[in-house]
XYZ file of C-alpha atoms in Angstrom:
503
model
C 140.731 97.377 101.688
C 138.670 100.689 100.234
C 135.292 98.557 100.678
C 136.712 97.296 104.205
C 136.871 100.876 105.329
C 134.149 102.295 104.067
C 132.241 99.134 105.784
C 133.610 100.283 108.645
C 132.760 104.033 108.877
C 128.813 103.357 107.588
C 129.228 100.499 110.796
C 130.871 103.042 113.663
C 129.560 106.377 112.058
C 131.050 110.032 113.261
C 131.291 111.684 115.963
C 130.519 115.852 115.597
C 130.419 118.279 118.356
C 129.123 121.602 118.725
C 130.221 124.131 121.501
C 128.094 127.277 122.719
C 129.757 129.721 124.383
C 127.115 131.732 125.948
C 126.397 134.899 127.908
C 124.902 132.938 130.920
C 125.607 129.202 130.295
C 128.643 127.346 128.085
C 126.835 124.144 126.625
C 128.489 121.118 124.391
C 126.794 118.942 122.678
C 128.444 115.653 121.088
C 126.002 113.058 118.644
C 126.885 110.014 117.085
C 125.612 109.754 113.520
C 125.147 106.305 112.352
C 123.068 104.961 109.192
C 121.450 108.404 109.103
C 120.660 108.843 112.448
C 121.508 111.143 115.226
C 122.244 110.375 118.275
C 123.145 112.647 121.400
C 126.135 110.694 123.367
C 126.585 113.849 125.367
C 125.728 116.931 126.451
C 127.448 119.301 129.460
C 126.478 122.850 130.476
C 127.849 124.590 132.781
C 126.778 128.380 134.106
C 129.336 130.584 133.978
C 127.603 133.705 133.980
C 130.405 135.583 131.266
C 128.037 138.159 130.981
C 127.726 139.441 134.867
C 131.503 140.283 134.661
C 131.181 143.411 132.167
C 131.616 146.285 133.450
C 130.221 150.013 133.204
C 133.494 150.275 130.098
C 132.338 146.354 128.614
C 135.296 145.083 129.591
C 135.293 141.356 131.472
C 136.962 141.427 134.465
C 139.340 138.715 135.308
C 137.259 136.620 137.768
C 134.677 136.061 135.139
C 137.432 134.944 131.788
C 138.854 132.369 134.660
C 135.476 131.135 135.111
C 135.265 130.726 131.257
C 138.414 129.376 130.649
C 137.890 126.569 133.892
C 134.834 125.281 132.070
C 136.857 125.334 128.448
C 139.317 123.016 129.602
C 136.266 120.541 130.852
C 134.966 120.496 127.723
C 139.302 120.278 125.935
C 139.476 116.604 127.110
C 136.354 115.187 125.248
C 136.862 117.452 122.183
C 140.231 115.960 121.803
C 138.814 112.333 120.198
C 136.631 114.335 117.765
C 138.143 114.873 114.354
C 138.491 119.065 113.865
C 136.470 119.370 110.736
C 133.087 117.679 112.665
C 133.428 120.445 115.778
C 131.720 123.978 115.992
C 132.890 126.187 118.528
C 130.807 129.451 118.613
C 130.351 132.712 121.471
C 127.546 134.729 121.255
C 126.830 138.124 123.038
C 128.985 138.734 126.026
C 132.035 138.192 123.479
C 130.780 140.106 120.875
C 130.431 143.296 123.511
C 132.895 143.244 125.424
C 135.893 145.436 124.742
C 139.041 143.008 126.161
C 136.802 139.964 123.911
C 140.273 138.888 122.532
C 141.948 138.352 125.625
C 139.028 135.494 126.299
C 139.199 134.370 123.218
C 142.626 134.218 122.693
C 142.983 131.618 125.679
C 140.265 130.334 124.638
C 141.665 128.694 121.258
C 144.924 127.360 123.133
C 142.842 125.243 125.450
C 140.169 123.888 122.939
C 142.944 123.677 120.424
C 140.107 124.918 118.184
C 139.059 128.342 116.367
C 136.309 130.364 117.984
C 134.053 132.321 116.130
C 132.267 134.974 117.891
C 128.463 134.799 115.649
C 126.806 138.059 115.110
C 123.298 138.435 117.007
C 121.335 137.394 113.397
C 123.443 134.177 112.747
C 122.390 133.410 116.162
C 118.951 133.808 115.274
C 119.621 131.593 112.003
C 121.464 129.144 113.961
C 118.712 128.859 117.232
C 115.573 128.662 114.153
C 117.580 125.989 112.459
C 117.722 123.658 115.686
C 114.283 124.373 116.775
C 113.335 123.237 113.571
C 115.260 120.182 112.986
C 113.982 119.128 116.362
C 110.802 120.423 116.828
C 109.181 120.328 112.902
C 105.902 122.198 112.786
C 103.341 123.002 109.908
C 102.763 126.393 108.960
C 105.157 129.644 109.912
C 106.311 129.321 113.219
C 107.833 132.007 115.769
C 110.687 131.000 117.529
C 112.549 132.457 120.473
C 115.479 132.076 122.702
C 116.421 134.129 125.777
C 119.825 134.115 126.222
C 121.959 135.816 128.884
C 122.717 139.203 127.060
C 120.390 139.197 124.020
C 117.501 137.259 122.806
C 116.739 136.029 119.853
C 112.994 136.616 117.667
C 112.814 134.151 114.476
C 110.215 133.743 111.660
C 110.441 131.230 109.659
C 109.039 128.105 107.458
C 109.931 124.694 107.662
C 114.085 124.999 107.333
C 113.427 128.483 106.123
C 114.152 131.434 108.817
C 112.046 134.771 107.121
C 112.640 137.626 109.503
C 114.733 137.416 112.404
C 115.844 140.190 114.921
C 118.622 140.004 117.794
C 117.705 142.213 120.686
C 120.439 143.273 123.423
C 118.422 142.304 126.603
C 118.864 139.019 128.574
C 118.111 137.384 131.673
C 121.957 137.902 133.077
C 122.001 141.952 132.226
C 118.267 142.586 133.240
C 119.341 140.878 136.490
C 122.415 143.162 137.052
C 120.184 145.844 136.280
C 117.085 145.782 137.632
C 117.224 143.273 140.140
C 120.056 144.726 141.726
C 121.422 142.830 145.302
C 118.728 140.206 144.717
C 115.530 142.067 145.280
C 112.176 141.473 143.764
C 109.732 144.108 144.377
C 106.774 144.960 141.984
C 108.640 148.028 140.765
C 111.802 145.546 139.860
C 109.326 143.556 137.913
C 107.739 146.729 136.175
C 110.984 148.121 135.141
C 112.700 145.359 133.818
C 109.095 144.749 131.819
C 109.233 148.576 130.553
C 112.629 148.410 129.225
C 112.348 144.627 127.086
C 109.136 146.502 125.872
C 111.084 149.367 124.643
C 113.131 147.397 123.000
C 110.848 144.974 121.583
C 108.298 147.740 120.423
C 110.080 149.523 117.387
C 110.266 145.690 116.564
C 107.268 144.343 116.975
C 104.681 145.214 113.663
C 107.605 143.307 111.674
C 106.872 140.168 113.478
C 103.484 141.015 114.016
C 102.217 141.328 109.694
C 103.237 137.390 110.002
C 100.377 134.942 110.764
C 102.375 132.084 112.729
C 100.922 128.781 113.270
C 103.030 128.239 116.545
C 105.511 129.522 119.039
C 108.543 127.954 120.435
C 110.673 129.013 123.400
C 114.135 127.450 123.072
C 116.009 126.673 126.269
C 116.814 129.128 129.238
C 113.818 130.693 130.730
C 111.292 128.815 128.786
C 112.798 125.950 129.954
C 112.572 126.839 133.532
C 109.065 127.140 132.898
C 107.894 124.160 131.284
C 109.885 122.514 134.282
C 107.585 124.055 136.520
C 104.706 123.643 135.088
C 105.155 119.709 134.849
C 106.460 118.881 138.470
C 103.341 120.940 139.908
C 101.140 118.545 137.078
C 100.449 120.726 134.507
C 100.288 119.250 131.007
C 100.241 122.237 128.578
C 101.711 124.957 126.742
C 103.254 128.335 128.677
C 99.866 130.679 128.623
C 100.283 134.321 129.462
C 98.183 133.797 132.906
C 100.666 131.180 134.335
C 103.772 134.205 133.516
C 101.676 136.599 135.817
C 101.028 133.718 138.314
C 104.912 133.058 138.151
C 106.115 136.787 138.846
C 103.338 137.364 141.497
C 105.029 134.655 143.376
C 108.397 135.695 143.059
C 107.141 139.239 143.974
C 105.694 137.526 146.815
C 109.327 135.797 147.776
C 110.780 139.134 148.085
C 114.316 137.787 147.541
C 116.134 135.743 145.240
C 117.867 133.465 147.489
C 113.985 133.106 148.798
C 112.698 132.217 145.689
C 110.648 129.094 146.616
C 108.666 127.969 143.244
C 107.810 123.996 143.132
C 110.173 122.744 140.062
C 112.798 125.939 139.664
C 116.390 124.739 140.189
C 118.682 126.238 142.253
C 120.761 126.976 139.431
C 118.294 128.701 137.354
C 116.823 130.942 140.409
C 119.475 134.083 140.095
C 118.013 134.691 136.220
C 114.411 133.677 136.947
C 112.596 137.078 137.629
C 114.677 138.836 135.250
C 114.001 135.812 132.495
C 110.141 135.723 133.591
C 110.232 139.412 133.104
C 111.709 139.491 129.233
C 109.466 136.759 128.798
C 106.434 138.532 129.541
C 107.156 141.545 127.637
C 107.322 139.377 124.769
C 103.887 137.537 125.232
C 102.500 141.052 125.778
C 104.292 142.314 122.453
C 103.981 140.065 120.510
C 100.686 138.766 121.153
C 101.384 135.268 121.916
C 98.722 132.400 122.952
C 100.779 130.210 124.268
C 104.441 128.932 123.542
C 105.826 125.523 123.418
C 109.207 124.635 124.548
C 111.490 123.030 121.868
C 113.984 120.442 121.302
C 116.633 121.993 120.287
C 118.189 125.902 119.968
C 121.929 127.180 119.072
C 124.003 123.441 119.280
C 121.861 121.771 117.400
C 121.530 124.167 114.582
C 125.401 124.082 114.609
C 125.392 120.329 114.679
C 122.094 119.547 111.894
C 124.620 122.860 110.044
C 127.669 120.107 109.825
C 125.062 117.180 108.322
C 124.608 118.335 104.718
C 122.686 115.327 104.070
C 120.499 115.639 106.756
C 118.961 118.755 105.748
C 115.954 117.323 103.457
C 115.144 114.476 105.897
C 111.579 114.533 107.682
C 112.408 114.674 111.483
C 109.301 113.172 112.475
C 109.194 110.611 109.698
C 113.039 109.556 110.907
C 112.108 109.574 114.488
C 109.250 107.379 113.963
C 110.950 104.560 111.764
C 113.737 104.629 113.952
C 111.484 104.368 117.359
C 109.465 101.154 115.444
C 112.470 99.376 114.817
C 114.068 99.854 118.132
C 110.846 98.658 119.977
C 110.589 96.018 116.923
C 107.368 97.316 116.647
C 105.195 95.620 113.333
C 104.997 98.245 111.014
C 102.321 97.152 108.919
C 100.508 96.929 111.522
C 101.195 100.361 113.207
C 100.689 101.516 109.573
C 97.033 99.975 109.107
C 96.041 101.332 112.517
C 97.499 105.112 111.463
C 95.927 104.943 108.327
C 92.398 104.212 109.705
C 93.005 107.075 112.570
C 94.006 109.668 110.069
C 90.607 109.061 108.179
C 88.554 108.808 111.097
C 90.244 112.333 112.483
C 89.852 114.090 109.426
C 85.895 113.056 109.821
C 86.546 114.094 113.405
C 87.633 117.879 112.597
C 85.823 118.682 109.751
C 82.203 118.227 112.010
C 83.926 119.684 115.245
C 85.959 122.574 116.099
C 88.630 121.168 118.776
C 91.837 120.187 116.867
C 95.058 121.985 117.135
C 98.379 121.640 118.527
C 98.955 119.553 114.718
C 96.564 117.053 115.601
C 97.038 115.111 112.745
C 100.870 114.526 113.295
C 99.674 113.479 116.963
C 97.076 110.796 116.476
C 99.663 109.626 113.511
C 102.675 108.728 115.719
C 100.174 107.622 118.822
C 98.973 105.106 116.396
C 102.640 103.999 114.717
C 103.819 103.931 117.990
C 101.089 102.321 120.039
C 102.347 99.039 120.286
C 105.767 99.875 121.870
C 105.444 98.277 124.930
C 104.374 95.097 123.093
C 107.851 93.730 123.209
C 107.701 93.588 126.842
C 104.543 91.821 127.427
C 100.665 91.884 126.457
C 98.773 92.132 129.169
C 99.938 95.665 130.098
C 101.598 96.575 126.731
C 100.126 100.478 126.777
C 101.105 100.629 130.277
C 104.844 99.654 129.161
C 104.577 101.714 126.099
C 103.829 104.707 128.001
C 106.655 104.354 130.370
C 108.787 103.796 127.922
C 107.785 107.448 125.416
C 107.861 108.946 128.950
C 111.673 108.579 129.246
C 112.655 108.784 125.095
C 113.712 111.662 122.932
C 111.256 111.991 119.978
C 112.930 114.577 117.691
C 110.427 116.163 115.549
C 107.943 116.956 118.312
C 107.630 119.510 121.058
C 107.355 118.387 124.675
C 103.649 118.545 124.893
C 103.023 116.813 121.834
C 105.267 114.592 122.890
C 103.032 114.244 126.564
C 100.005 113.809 124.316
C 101.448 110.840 122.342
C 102.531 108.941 125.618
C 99.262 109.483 127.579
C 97.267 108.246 123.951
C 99.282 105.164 123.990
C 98.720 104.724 128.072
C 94.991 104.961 127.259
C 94.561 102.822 124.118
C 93.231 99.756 125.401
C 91.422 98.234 128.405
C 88.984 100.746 130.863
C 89.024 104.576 130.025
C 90.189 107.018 133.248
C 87.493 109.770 133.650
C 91.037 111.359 134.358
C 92.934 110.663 131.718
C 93.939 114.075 130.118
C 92.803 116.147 133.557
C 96.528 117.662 133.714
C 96.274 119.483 129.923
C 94.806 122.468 129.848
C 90.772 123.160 129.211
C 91.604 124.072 125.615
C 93.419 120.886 124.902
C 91.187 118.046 126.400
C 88.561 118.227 124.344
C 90.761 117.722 121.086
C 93.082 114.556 122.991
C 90.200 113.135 124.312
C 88.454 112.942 120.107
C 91.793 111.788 119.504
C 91.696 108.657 122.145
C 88.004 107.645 121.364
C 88.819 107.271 117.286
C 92.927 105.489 118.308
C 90.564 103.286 120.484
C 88.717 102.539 117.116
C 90.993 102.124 114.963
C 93.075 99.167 116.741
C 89.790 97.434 116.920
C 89.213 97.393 113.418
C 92.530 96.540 112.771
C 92.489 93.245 114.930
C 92.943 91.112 112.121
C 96.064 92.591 111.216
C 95.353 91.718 107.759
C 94.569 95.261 105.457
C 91.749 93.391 103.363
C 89.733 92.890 105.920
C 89.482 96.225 107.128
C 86.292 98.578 105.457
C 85.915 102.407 105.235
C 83.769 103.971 107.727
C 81.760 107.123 107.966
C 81.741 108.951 111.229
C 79.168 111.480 112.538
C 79.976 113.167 115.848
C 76.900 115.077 117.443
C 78.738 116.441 120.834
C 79.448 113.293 122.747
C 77.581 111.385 120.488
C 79.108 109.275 117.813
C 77.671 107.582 115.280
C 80.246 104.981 112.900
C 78.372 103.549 109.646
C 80.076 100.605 107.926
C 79.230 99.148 104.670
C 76.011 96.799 104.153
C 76.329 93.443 105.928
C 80.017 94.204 107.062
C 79.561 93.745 111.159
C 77.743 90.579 110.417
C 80.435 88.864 108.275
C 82.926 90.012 110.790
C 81.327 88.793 114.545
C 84.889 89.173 116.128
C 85.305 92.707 115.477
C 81.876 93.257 115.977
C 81.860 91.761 119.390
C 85.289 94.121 120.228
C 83.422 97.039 118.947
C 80.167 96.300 121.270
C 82.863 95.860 123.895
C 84.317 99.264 123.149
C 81.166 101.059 123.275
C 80.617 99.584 126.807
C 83.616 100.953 127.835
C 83.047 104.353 126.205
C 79.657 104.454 127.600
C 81.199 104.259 130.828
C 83.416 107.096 130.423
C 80.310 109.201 129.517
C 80.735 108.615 125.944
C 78.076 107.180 123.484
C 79.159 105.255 120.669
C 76.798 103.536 118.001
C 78.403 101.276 115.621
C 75.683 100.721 112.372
């Protein structure tokens, strides 16, 4: 009966559930975890805007607890299947200012039927790293930050490893009260709100600056809003300090919040945007940040990966991979011959040329595990399917553009080349993806056999546009099929603009 039950449990898996209670939005977040894997069954957010009720004393008024407590008993009826011990219920800033937080939180507990636990601003921190990176993992140090409603979050850290982390009391819902008072941007709005997050963020700043960081992630709220934006207008890249100016002259522009009129910002999100953008670009300017990336995860999932002891060691991207081939029944030897030839051939590649970032590596790597996903569908137009399909898929592990950059490789593997293919990324990145789609084009052609022995090691030399692939004495001649593919191949990159000599 034990081994019955035990069958059972590894068959069905848990449920777990997190529950944010935040200073703009309250967010749940309910996974399934079978066999090791995670899988989100649910998520609901609702803005309740806790922070706008504090007054001049911090106390909440009424109007604003009500609006709390509504959503609460929302989120009561699903928490009610979920054993106790696998939910997280957490509030973060409003509740940990305001003066009447007990009356809140008091009600609070007899609706969820569960303890609340109001986090202090640098567990939030820990918490908001430890999703990011569980969901987004990244070599090197990374800076991480969330903007929440009353304070935002700075992070340093490693791999699973947060090293200096700071909670600052400004957020998009205050700043709004404050300097965007009855709804009105103006320039001098803008410049305020910008002076004060920089006053703040200042005495801060050479603490975060003596790190060398390898990458920035925003997680949620106004970096969020952003990224939206910057995809339905077409744009394929990181946030960039020049797109934040772009973004506040236009808001200056609308004059009015209930004006605001920016292609891709929803009407829920439009009351913090100014005051959001403004934060936001006090902290590129501070900080010194490139460009940011927008994560997959912040505060719930930390809270959720926190529950999962034995998740903690696992390789995100490794996990999302294997379980992505296996859904998609994708042949894994396969997909592994092809990475394995694209990971030599990009070493070559960025060793003689100076475009790879954005952890090129990990990207040509999954574009060639994964590049047969629409295979299961049909041949003809299998890249076709198999970008549809990674358009529309969670890919824990990687950030949204990587993510972009794996789909469009995969659309583009096969067949006639676009002179348009990576047009929407950003000047800095198209150089680097399209390197990366000339050598993926490559490597499946060597690997037509599907059979490892039959594939050699190859030198590459890449003079600009020029490339040059030497294989091993008498090689093309005892293979004619590949060799035909690859003469093939170089037609097609020669119509691109590409020149490709295969020797």
């Amino acid at each position: 009966m034990q081994a019955e039950l035990q069958h059972d449990s590894e068959s069905y898996g848990e449920y777990y559930a997190a529950v944010d209670l935040g200073s703009n939005s309250f967010h749940m977040v309910i996974v399934h975890v079978v066999n090791g894997s995670v899988q989100i069954i649910g998520k609901v957010k609702q803005k309740v805007r806790l922070a706008a009720g504090l007054d001049d004393d911090f106390a909440l008024d009424e109007m604003s607890m009500e609006r709390g407590w509504q959503c609460l008993q929302t989120f009561s009826e699903r928490l009610q299947d979920i054993p106790p011990s696998n939910i997280k219920v957490v509030a973060t800033a409003t509740l940990r200012l305001a003066t009447n937080a007990q009356v809140f939180i008091g009600k609070a507990e007899q609706i969820l039927k569960h303890k609340l636990n109001v986090i202090s601003g640098e567990e939030e921190a820990r918490q908001i790293y430890l999703g990011v990176a569980y969901t987004s993992a990244n070599q090197g140090n990374s800076l991480v930050i969330d903007i929440g409603g009353a304070s935002t979050e700075i992070v340093i850290g490693n791999d699973m490893q947060p090293i200096h982390l700071k909670s600052l009391d400004m957020g998009c819902v205050t700043f709004m009260e404050r300097y965007f008072d009855g709804g009105k941007i103006t320039a001098e709005n803008f410049e305020k709100a910008k002076q004060a997050a920089k006053a703040l963020l200042l005495p801060e700043a050479d603490a975060f600056l003596c790190f060398d960081w390898e990458n920035c992630l925003g997680a949620s709220g106004t970096p969020q809003a952003i990224t939206e934006i910057l995809v339905a207008q077409g744009i394929s890249d990181s946030i960039r300090l020049d797109y934040l100016y772009h973004l506040e002259k236009q808001c200056v522009e609308c004059g009015e919040i209930n004006q605001l009129n920016i292609e891709g910002l929803e009407e829920n999100r439009k009351a913090i945007f100014p005051s959001g953008l403004a934060i936001l670009i006090s902290l590129f300017e501070a900080l010194a940040i490139q460009n940011m990336n927008i994560s997959g995860g912040a505060l719930r999932e930390g809270l959720i990966y926190g529950m999962l002891d034995n998740m903690q060691e696992n390789d995100r991207r490794h996990q999302t991979l294997n379980q992505t081939m296996a859904r998609y029944h994708i042949d894994k030897a396969q997909a592994n011959s092809v990475k394995s030839v694209a990971t030599q051939l990009c070493s070559q590649l960025c060793s003689q040329q100076n475009i790879c970032h954005l952890d090129t590596e990990a990207i040509i790597g999954a574009a060639a595990l994964l590049h047969e996903t629409g295979l299961h569908i049909e041949y003809k137009k299998h890249h076709e399917h198999g970008a549809y399909i990674l358009s529309f898929i969670d890919l824990p592990g990687f950030t949204r553009l990587q993510r972009a950059a794996i789909r469009d490789l995969v659309a583009h593997h096969r067949l006639t080349i676009p002179t348009d293919a990576f047009s929407n990324y950003h000047d800095d990145s198209q150089p680097m993806l399209l390197g990366l789609l000339r050598l993926l084009r490559i490597s499946v052609v060597l690997c037509l056999r599907r059979q490892n022995k039959h594939i050699p090691h190859v030198d590459l030399v890449c003079e600009g546009d020029k490339w040059e692939i030497s294989f091993p004495d008498g090689w093309l001649k005892a293979h004619p099929l590949i060799n035909a593919e690859l003469a093939n191949e170089s037609w097609l990159q020669h119509k691109a603009g590409w020149e490709l000599v295969c020797k």
